[in-house]
Amino acid sequence: MKLISANWKMNMTPTQTRDYITKFLPLVKDVKDREILLCVPYTSLCVAYDLLKDTHIKLGAQNVYYEPKGAFTGEISVAMLKDLGVSYVIVGHSERRWIFGERDETINRKLLACLDGGLRPILCVGERLEEREAGLTFKVVETQIRLALSSLEDHTDMIDIAYEPVWAIGSGNPATPEDAQIVHKFIKDLLKSINKNYQGKTRVLYGGSVNPQNAGEFMKMPDIDGLLVGTASLDPEAFAKIVNSF
Ligand code: PGA
């Protein structure tokens, strides 16, 4: 099933979360043929869970730590998220990589912890502008995926991947659907080559300046299996339009 996910980033208080979900639910109540996911801040998980638990909308987190428990001030474990009804978590978002210095090795350990704990990760990959201009898009994406999946090659069906070119995120300047399609196809071919038993269950989402006007064009592409939406997901009406755009 296609997956349309909101990534609220560091936005929305618990009170705002309640208002948002109350407005959003009626707008998507009849949409059953695609998966809808809200990746909210940790502090909104409780209120979001209460409002979503009897609905078809899934709850996601935006980050997780790989250790199961212990002296890791400020971190949150897989078990803590699972206990709050979380089923997905974003791992390796470019903001975590480039603002918080998250390395491929850390991302790999986080994926391992998610798979061990039964949480479905959405691994984010994508090139920066200078890498794109230097013709390095495929090399960067391949390296990020290979390192993130190191020793997990047989489990690629248990993760989803978001291709998010860094230059397209929050810039109002999305990739063209055709350019994104080429990278998505490349990612799927790569997964097939690293996992001989691959069953094609990984959805490859596009992210980067998706809005209600362009969402449908991305979803027409054969290898775009969903969307990861930041800015436009902060407005429940705009996000509902994106969900209903194809
Ligand atoms: P954007 O963010 O939709 O604001 O470009 C997407 C993301 O970072 O996941």
PDB file of C-alpha atoms and ligand atoms in Angstrom:
ATOM      1  CA  MET A   1       0.000   0.000   0.000  1.00  0.00           C
ATOM      2  CA  LYS A   2       1.220   3.527  -0.726  1.00  0.00           C
ATOM      3  CA  LEU A   3       2.468   5.425   2.327  1.00  0.00           C
ATOM      4  CA  ILE A   4       1.866   9.134   2.834  1.00  0.00           C
ATOM      5  CA  SER A   5       3.691  10.446   5.865  1.00  0.00           C
ATOM      6  CA  ALA A   6       3.808  13.773   7.653  1.00  0.00           C
ATOM      7  CA  ASN A   7       7.060  14.839   9.282  1.00  0.00           C
ATOM      8  CA  TRP A   8       6.195  17.676  11.618  1.00  0.00           C
ATOM      9  CA  LYS A   9       9.838  18.148  12.724  1.00  0.00           C
ATOM     10  CA  MET A  10      10.096  20.461  15.787  1.00  0.00           C
ATOM     11  CA  ASN A  11       6.614  21.899  15.395  1.00  0.00           C
ATOM     12  CA  MET A  12       3.315  21.541  17.288  1.00  0.00           C
ATOM     13  CA  THR A  13       2.773  21.547  21.032  1.00  0.00           C
ATOM     14  CA  PRO A  14       0.558  18.818  22.467  1.00  0.00           C
ATOM     15  CA  THR A  15      -2.348  21.293  22.460  1.00  0.00           C
ATOM     16  CA  GLN A  16      -1.756  22.134  18.797  1.00  0.00           C
ATOM     17  CA  THR A  17      -1.482  18.409  18.071  1.00  0.00           C
ATOM     18  CA  ARG A  18      -4.958  17.844  19.491  1.00  0.00           C
ATOM     19  CA  ASP A  19      -6.385  20.658  17.347  1.00  0.00           C
ATOM     20  CA  TYR A  20      -4.635  19.405  14.235  1.00  0.00           C
ATOM     21  CA  ILE A  21      -5.775  15.798  14.565  1.00  0.00           C
ATOM     22  CA  THR A  22      -9.317  16.859  15.382  1.00  0.00           C
ATOM     23  CA  LYS A  23      -9.414  18.809  12.104  1.00  0.00           C
ATOM     24  CA  PHE A  24      -7.528  16.216  10.087  1.00  0.00           C
ATOM     25  CA  LEU A  25      -9.497  13.054  10.928  1.00  0.00           C
ATOM     26  CA  PRO A  26     -12.772  13.976   9.210  1.00  0.00           C
ATOM     27  CA  LEU A  27     -10.862  14.992   6.080  1.00  0.00           C
ATOM     28  CA  VAL A  28      -9.353  11.516   5.620  1.00  0.00           C
ATOM     29  CA  LYS A  29     -11.914   9.273   7.264  1.00  0.00           C
ATOM     30  CA  ASP A  30     -12.868   7.488   4.039  1.00  0.00           C
ATOM     31  CA  VAL A  31      -9.326   7.006   2.754  1.00  0.00           C
ATOM     32  CA  LYS A  32      -8.606   3.324   3.308  1.00  0.00           C
ATOM     33  CA  ASP A  33      -6.553   2.366   0.262  1.00  0.00           C
ATOM     34  CA  ARG A  34      -3.318   4.056   1.369  1.00  0.00           C
ATOM     35  CA  GLU A  35      -1.427   4.213   4.625  1.00  0.00           C
ATOM     36  CA  ILE A  36      -1.420   7.576   6.399  1.00  0.00           C
ATOM     37  CA  LEU A  37       1.266   8.268   8.971  1.00  0.00           C
ATOM     38  CA  LEU A  38       1.910  11.203  11.308  1.00  0.00           C
ATOM     39  CA  CYS A  39       5.505  11.506  12.563  1.00  0.00           C
ATOM     40  CA  VAL A  40       5.122  13.869  15.489  1.00  0.00           C
ATOM     41  CA  PRO A  41       7.522  15.220  18.137  1.00  0.00           C
ATOM     42  CA  TYR A  42       8.106  12.957  21.149  1.00  0.00           C
ATOM     43  CA  THR A  43       6.112  15.334  23.346  1.00  0.00           C
ATOM     44  CA  SER A  44       3.029  14.916  21.138  1.00  0.00           C
ATOM     45  CA  LEU A  45       3.067  11.122  20.978  1.00  0.00           C
ATOM     46  CA  CYS A  46       0.782  10.583  23.962  1.00  0.00           C
ATOM     47  CA  VAL A  47      -1.961  12.931  22.843  1.00  0.00           C
ATOM     48  CA  ALA A  48      -1.673  11.745  19.234  1.00  0.00           C
ATOM     49  CA  TYR A  49      -1.929   8.113  20.325  1.00  0.00           C
ATOM     50  CA  ASP A  50      -5.117   8.812  22.270  1.00  0.00           C
ATOM     51  CA  LEU A  51      -6.739  10.441  19.257  1.00  0.00           C
ATOM     52  CA  LEU A  52      -5.496   7.963  16.641  1.00  0.00           C
ATOM     53  CA  LYS A  53      -5.768   4.634  18.429  1.00  0.00           C
ATOM     54  CA  ASP A  54      -9.195   3.739  17.063  1.00  0.00           C
ATOM     55  CA  THR A  55      -8.496   5.046  13.573  1.00  0.00           C
ATOM     56  CA  HIS A  56      -6.612   3.741  10.528  1.00  0.00           C
ATOM     57  CA  ILE A  57      -3.954   6.465  10.882  1.00  0.00           C
ATOM     58  CA  LYS A  58      -0.540   5.328  12.049  1.00  0.00           C
ATOM     59  CA  LEU A  59       1.714   7.046  14.542  1.00  0.00           C
ATOM     60  CA  GLY A  60       5.422   7.622  13.966  1.00  0.00           C
ATOM     61  CA  ALA A  61       8.395   9.170  15.746  1.00  0.00           C
ATOM     62  CA  GLN A  62      11.155  11.238  14.160  1.00  0.00           C
ATOM     63  CA  ASN A  63      14.144   9.664  15.854  1.00  0.00           C
ATOM     64  CA  VAL A  64      15.142   6.900  18.271  1.00  0.00           C
ATOM     65  CA  TYR A  65      18.250   5.770  20.129  1.00  0.00           C
ATOM     66  CA  TYR A  66      19.724   2.320  19.609  1.00  0.00           C
ATOM     67  CA  GLU A  67      20.462   1.291  23.199  1.00  0.00           C
ATOM     68  CA  PRO A  68      17.579  -0.454  24.994  1.00  0.00           C
ATOM     69  CA  LYS A  69      17.940   1.544  28.238  1.00  0.00           C
ATOM     70  CA  GLY A  70      20.436   3.149  30.569  1.00  0.00           C
ATOM     71  CA  ALA A  71      22.439   6.311  31.154  1.00  0.00           C
ATOM     72  CA  PHE A  72      21.726   8.152  27.869  1.00  0.00           C
ATOM     73  CA  THR A  73      20.302  11.466  29.025  1.00  0.00           C
ATOM     74  CA  GLY A  74      17.770  12.885  26.618  1.00  0.00           C
ATOM     75  CA  GLU A  75      17.433   9.785  24.468  1.00  0.00           C
ATOM     76  CA  ILE A  76      14.376   7.603  23.758  1.00  0.00           C
ATOM     77  CA  SER A  77      14.426   3.834  23.161  1.00  0.00           C
ATOM     78  CA  VAL A  78      12.525   1.599  20.755  1.00  0.00           C
ATOM     79  CA  ALA A  79      10.591   0.037  23.665  1.00  0.00           C
ATOM     80  CA  MET A  80       9.498   3.488  24.897  1.00  0.00           C
ATOM     81  CA  LEU A  81       8.112   4.303  21.453  1.00  0.00           C
ATOM     82  CA  LYS A  82       6.407   0.938  21.056  1.00  0.00           C
ATOM     83  CA  ASP A  83       4.710   1.380  24.420  1.00  0.00           C
ATOM     84  CA  LEU A  84       3.163   4.623  23.103  1.00  0.00           C
ATOM     85  CA  GLY A  85       1.633   2.909  20.092  1.00  0.00           C
ATOM     86  CA  VAL A  86       4.311   4.038  17.651  1.00  0.00           C
ATOM     87  CA  SER A  87       4.722   1.798  14.602  1.00  0.00           C
ATOM     88  CA  TYR A  88       7.157   3.785  12.415  1.00  0.00           C
ATOM     89  CA  VAL A  89      10.234   5.881  13.044  1.00  0.00           C
ATOM     90  CA  ILE A  90      12.229   8.157  10.761  1.00  0.00           C
ATOM     91  CA  VAL A  91      15.931   7.284  10.872  1.00  0.00           C
ATOM     92  CA  GLY A  92      18.802   9.294   9.434  1.00  0.00           C
ATOM     93  CA  HIS A  93      16.852  12.355   8.325  1.00  0.00           C
ATOM     94  CA  SER A  94      19.214  14.831   6.666  1.00  0.00           C
ATOM     95  CA  GLU A  95      18.607  17.319   9.475  1.00  0.00           C
ATOM     96  CA  ARG A  96      19.906  14.739  11.932  1.00  0.00           C
ATOM     97  CA  ARG A  97      22.856  14.019   9.677  1.00  0.00           C
ATOM     98  CA  TRP A  98      23.835  17.615   8.932  1.00  0.00           C
ATOM     99  CA  ILE A  99      22.707  19.572  12.014  1.00  0.00           C
ATOM    100  CA  PHE A 100      23.310  16.916  14.680  1.00  0.00           C
ATOM    101  CA  GLY A 101      26.232  15.100  13.084  1.00  0.00           C
ATOM    102  CA  GLU A 102      24.569  11.700  12.913  1.00  0.00           C
ATOM    103  CA  ARG A 103      26.864   9.263  11.148  1.00  0.00           C
ATOM    104  CA  ASP A 104      26.112   6.273   8.934  1.00  0.00           C
ATOM    105  CA  GLU A 105      27.358   3.910  11.635  1.00  0.00           C
ATOM    106  CA  THR A 106      24.880   5.353  14.156  1.00  0.00           C
ATOM    107  CA  ILE A 107      22.091   5.101  11.600  1.00  0.00           C
ATOM    108  CA  ASN A 108      22.986   1.455  11.023  1.00  0.00           C
ATOM    109  CA  ARG A 109      22.761   0.725  14.761  1.00  0.00           C
ATOM    110  CA  LYS A 110      19.419   2.512  14.975  1.00  0.00           C
ATOM    111  CA  LEU A 111      18.029   0.415  12.114  1.00  0.00           C
ATOM    112  CA  LEU A 112      19.209  -2.744  13.825  1.00  0.00           C
ATOM    113  CA  ALA A 113      17.519  -1.695  17.096  1.00  0.00           C
ATOM    114  CA  CYS A 114      14.271  -0.927  15.253  1.00  0.00           C
ATOM    115  CA  LEU A 115      14.208  -4.272  13.486  1.00  0.00           C
ATOM    116  CA  ASP A 116      15.016  -6.108  16.720  1.00  0.00           C
ATOM    117  CA  GLY A 117      12.242  -4.255  18.515  1.00  0.00           C
ATOM    118  CA  GLY A 118       9.585  -4.494  15.817  1.00  0.00           C
ATOM    119  CA  LEU A 119       9.453  -0.850  14.788  1.00  0.00           C
ATOM    120  CA  ARG A 120       9.409  -0.131  11.043  1.00  0.00           C
ATOM    121  CA  PRO A 121      12.093   2.413  10.147  1.00  0.00           C
ATOM    122  CA  ILE A 122      11.913   4.933   7.329  1.00  0.00           C
ATOM    123  CA  LEU A 123      15.536   5.399   6.343  1.00  0.00           C
ATOM    124  CA  CYS A 124      16.219   8.811   4.790  1.00  0.00           C
ATOM    125  CA  VAL A 125      18.885   9.256   2.127  1.00  0.00           C
ATOM    126  CA  GLY A 126      19.723  12.000  -0.343  1.00  0.00           C
ATOM    127  CA  GLU A 127      22.482  14.092  -1.821  1.00  0.00           C
ATOM    128  CA  ARG A 128      23.435  17.703  -1.069  1.00  0.00           C
ATOM    129  CA  LEU A 129      23.471  20.326  -3.789  1.00  0.00           C
ATOM    130  CA  GLU A 130      27.237  20.272  -4.316  1.00  0.00           C
ATOM    131  CA  GLU A 131      27.127  16.486  -4.606  1.00  0.00           C
ATOM    132  CA  ARG A 132      24.355  16.671  -7.177  1.00  0.00           C
ATOM    133  CA  GLU A 133      26.246  19.287  -9.169  1.00  0.00           C
ATOM    134  CA  ALA A 134      29.340  17.101  -9.078  1.00  0.00           C
ATOM    135  CA  GLY A 135      27.321  14.207 -10.556  1.00  0.00           C
ATOM    136  CA  LEU A 136      27.546  12.214  -7.335  1.00  0.00           C
ATOM    137  CA  THR A 137      23.850  11.628  -6.620  1.00  0.00           C
ATOM    138  CA  PHE A 138      23.869   7.869  -7.248  1.00  0.00           C
ATOM    139  CA  LYS A 139      27.167   7.332  -5.479  1.00  0.00           C
ATOM    140  CA  VAL A 140      26.010   9.234  -2.370  1.00  0.00           C
ATOM    141  CA  VAL A 141      22.647   7.456  -2.221  1.00  0.00           C
ATOM    142  CA  GLU A 142      24.244   4.050  -2.745  1.00  0.00           C
ATOM    143  CA  THR A 143      26.861   4.643  -0.058  1.00  0.00           C
ATOM    144  CA  GLN A 144      24.279   5.849   2.449  1.00  0.00           C
ATOM    145  CA  ILE A 145      22.086   2.805   1.819  1.00  0.00           C
ATOM    146  CA  ARG A 146      24.915   0.281   1.890  1.00  0.00           C
ATOM    147  CA  LEU A 147      26.298   1.666   5.157  1.00  0.00           C
ATOM    148  CA  ALA A 148      22.873   1.999   6.789  1.00  0.00           C
ATOM    149  CA  LEU A 149      22.003  -1.593   5.864  1.00  0.00           C
ATOM    150  CA  SER A 150      25.362  -3.098   6.683  1.00  0.00           C
ATOM    151  CA  SER A 151      24.727  -6.607   8.155  1.00  0.00           C
ATOM    152  CA  LEU A 152      20.979  -6.061   7.626  1.00  0.00           C
ATOM    153  CA  GLU A 153      21.035  -6.869   3.922  1.00  0.00           C
ATOM    154  CA  ASP A 154      18.669  -9.827   4.365  1.00  0.00           C
ATOM    155  CA  HIS A 155      16.079  -7.656   6.081  1.00  0.00           C
ATOM    156  CA  THR A 156      15.505  -4.943   3.520  1.00  0.00           C
ATOM    157  CA  ASP A 157      11.812  -5.860   3.295  1.00  0.00           C
ATOM    158  CA  MET A 158      11.364  -4.624   6.865  1.00  0.00           C
ATOM    159  CA  ILE A 159      12.263  -1.010   6.143  1.00  0.00           C
ATOM    160  CA  ASP A 160      10.987   1.805   3.983  1.00  0.00           C
ATOM    161  CA  ILE A 161      13.297   4.377   2.410  1.00  0.00           C
ATOM    162  CA  ALA A 162      12.716   8.079   1.791  1.00  0.00           C
ATOM    163  CA  TYR A 163      14.707   9.683  -0.991  1.00  0.00           C
ATOM    164  CA  GLU A 164      15.030  13.289   0.087  1.00  0.00           C
ATOM    165  CA  PRO A 165      17.506  15.394  -1.873  1.00  0.00           C
ATOM    166  CA  VAL A 166      18.859  17.786   0.768  1.00  0.00           C
ATOM    167  CA  TRP A 167      18.595  20.792  -1.567  1.00  0.00           C
ATOM    168  CA  ALA A 168      14.879  20.129  -2.056  1.00  0.00           C
ATOM    169  CA  ILE A 169      13.968  19.984   1.639  1.00  0.00           C
ATOM    170  CA  GLY A 170      12.121  23.047   2.870  1.00  0.00           C
ATOM    171  CA  SER A 171      13.368  25.024  -0.139  1.00  0.00           C
ATOM    172  CA  GLY A 172      10.218  25.257  -2.246  1.00  0.00           C
ATOM    173  CA  ASN A 173      12.340  23.720  -4.975  1.00  0.00           C
ATOM    174  CA  PRO A 174      11.368  20.039  -5.367  1.00  0.00           C
ATOM    175  CA  ALA A 175      13.074  17.526  -7.617  1.00  0.00           C
ATOM    176  CA  THR A 176      11.136  16.940 -10.794  1.00  0.00           C
ATOM    177  CA  PRO A 177       9.015  13.777 -10.617  1.00  0.00           C
ATOM    178  CA  GLU A 178      11.068  12.392 -13.535  1.00  0.00           C
ATOM    179  CA  ASP A 179      14.400  12.989 -11.775  1.00  0.00           C
ATOM    180  CA  ALA A 180      13.065  11.499  -8.540  1.00  0.00           C
ATOM    181  CA  GLN A 181      11.762   8.465 -10.463  1.00  0.00           C
ATOM    182  CA  ILE A 182      15.259   7.737 -11.810  1.00  0.00           C
ATOM    183  CA  VAL A 183      16.731   7.722  -8.295  1.00  0.00           C
ATOM    184  CA  HIS A 184      13.848   5.638  -6.919  1.00  0.00           C
ATOM    185  CA  LYS A 185      14.400   3.017  -9.615  1.00  0.00           C
ATOM    186  CA  PHE A 186      18.110   3.033  -8.815  1.00  0.00           C
ATOM    187  CA  ILE A 187      17.318   2.462  -5.107  1.00  0.00           C
ATOM    188  CA  LYS A 188      15.034  -0.489  -5.882  1.00  0.00           C
ATOM    189  CA  ASP A 189      17.617  -2.061  -8.170  1.00  0.00           C
ATOM    190  CA  LEU A 190      20.205  -1.632  -5.440  1.00  0.00           C
ATOM    191  CA  LEU A 191      17.963  -3.346  -2.873  1.00  0.00           C
ATOM    192  CA  LYS A 192      17.467  -6.244  -5.283  1.00  0.00           C
ATOM    193  CA  SER A 193      21.181  -6.582  -5.748  1.00  0.00           C
ATOM    194  CA  ILE A 194      22.085  -6.533  -2.051  1.00  0.00           C
ATOM    195  CA  ASN A 195      19.293  -8.868  -0.910  1.00  0.00           C
ATOM    196  CA  LYS A 196      18.873 -11.929  -3.082  1.00  0.00           C
ATOM    197  CA  ASN A 197      15.605 -12.805  -1.286  1.00  0.00           C
ATOM    198  CA  TYR A 198      14.174  -9.314  -1.606  1.00  0.00           C
ATOM    199  CA  GLN A 199      10.386  -9.414  -1.907  1.00  0.00           C
ATOM    200  CA  GLY A 200       9.889  -5.797  -2.921  1.00  0.00           C
ATOM    201  CA  LYS A 201       8.193  -4.748   0.318  1.00  0.00           C
ATOM    202  CA  THR A 202      10.297  -1.628   0.799  1.00  0.00           C
ATOM    203  CA  ARG A 203       8.384   1.462  -0.176  1.00  0.00           C
ATOM    204  CA  VAL A 204      10.536   4.234  -1.577  1.00  0.00           C
ATOM    205  CA  LEU A 205       9.046   7.603  -0.643  1.00  0.00           C
ATOM    206  CA  TYR A 206       9.929  10.959  -2.132  1.00  0.00           C
ATOM    207  CA  GLY A 207      10.459  13.941   0.183  1.00  0.00           C
ATOM    208  CA  GLY A 208      11.438  17.558  -0.426  1.00  0.00           C
ATOM    209  CA  SER A 209       8.994  20.455  -0.992  1.00  0.00           C
ATOM    210  CA  VAL A 210       5.989  18.241  -1.663  1.00  0.00           C
ATOM    211  CA  ASN A 211       2.774  20.279  -1.641  1.00  0.00           C
ATOM    212  CA  PRO A 212      -0.888  19.767  -2.593  1.00  0.00           C
ATOM    213  CA  GLN A 213      -0.168  20.981  -6.156  1.00  0.00           C
ATOM    214  CA  ASN A 214       2.745  18.675  -6.983  1.00  0.00           C
ATOM    215  CA  ALA A 215       1.939  15.565  -4.876  1.00  0.00           C
ATOM    216  CA  GLY A 216      -0.200  13.915  -7.561  1.00  0.00           C
ATOM    217  CA  GLU A 217       2.554  14.286 -10.164  1.00  0.00           C
ATOM    218  CA  PHE A 218       5.053  12.450  -7.959  1.00  0.00           C
ATOM    219  CA  MET A 219       2.547   9.689  -7.260  1.00  0.00           C
ATOM    220  CA  LYS A 220       2.125   9.037 -11.004  1.00  0.00           C
ATOM    221  CA  MET A 221       5.703   7.766 -11.192  1.00  0.00           C
ATOM    222  CA  PRO A 222       5.975   3.955 -11.198  1.00  0.00           C
ATOM    223  CA  ASP A 223       8.643   3.709  -8.495  1.00  0.00           C
ATOM    224  CA  ILE A 224       7.407   6.442  -6.153  1.00  0.00           C
ATOM    225  CA  ASP A 225       5.523   4.520  -3.465  1.00  0.00           C
ATOM    226  CA  GLY A 226       4.674   7.415  -1.203  1.00  0.00           C
ATOM    227  CA  LEU A 227       5.645  10.803   0.146  1.00  0.00           C
ATOM    228  CA  LEU A 228       7.357  12.231   3.217  1.00  0.00           C
ATOM    229  CA  VAL A 229       6.006  15.723   3.745  1.00  0.00           C
ATOM    230  CA  GLY A 230       7.442  18.405   6.047  1.00  0.00           C
ATOM    231  CA  THR A 231       6.247  22.010   5.714  1.00  0.00           C
ATOM    232  CA  ALA A 232       2.983  21.259   3.899  1.00  0.00           C
ATOM    233  CA  SER A 233       2.028  18.650   6.507  1.00  0.00           C
ATOM    234  CA  LEU A 234       1.756  21.316   9.219  1.00  0.00           C
ATOM    235  CA  ASP A 235      -1.595  22.418   7.851  1.00  0.00           C
ATOM    236  CA  PRO A 236      -4.204  19.639   8.244  1.00  0.00           C
ATOM    237  CA  GLU A 237      -6.120  20.756   5.157  1.00  0.00           C
ATOM    238  CA  ALA A 238      -3.027  20.861   2.963  1.00  0.00           C
ATOM    239  CA  PHE A 239      -1.878  17.468   4.212  1.00  0.00           C
ATOM    240  CA  ALA A 240      -5.338  15.972   3.643  1.00  0.00           C
ATOM    241  CA  LYS A 241      -5.204  17.307   0.070  1.00  0.00           C
ATOM    242  CA  ILE A 242      -1.857  15.592  -0.421  1.00  0.00           C
ATOM    243  CA  VAL A 243      -3.274  12.326   0.949  1.00  0.00           C
ATOM    244  CA  ASN A 244      -6.177  12.643  -1.487  1.00  0.00           C
ATOM    245  CA  SER A 245      -4.113  13.852  -4.440  1.00  0.00           C
ATOM    246  CA  PHE A 246      -3.899  10.586  -6.369  1.00  0.00           C
TER     247      PHE A 246
HETATM  248  P1  PGA B   1       9.699  19.609   3.293  1.00  0.00           P
HETATM  249  O1  PGA B   1      10.434  18.574   4.282  1.00  0.00           O
HETATM  250  O2  PGA B   1       8.424  18.963   2.857  1.00  0.00           O
HETATM  251  O3  PGA B   1       9.447  20.832   4.159  1.00  0.00           O
HETATM  252  O4  PGA B   1      10.620  19.886   2.180  1.00  0.00           O
HETATM  253  C1  PGA B   1      10.481  17.208   3.969  1.00  0.00           C
HETATM  254  C2  PGA B   1      11.293  16.457   5.003  1.00  0.00           C
HETATM  255  O5  PGA B   1      12.320  16.971   5.449  1.00  0.00           O
HETATM  256  O6  PGA B   1      10.953  15.317   5.381  1.00  0.00           O
END
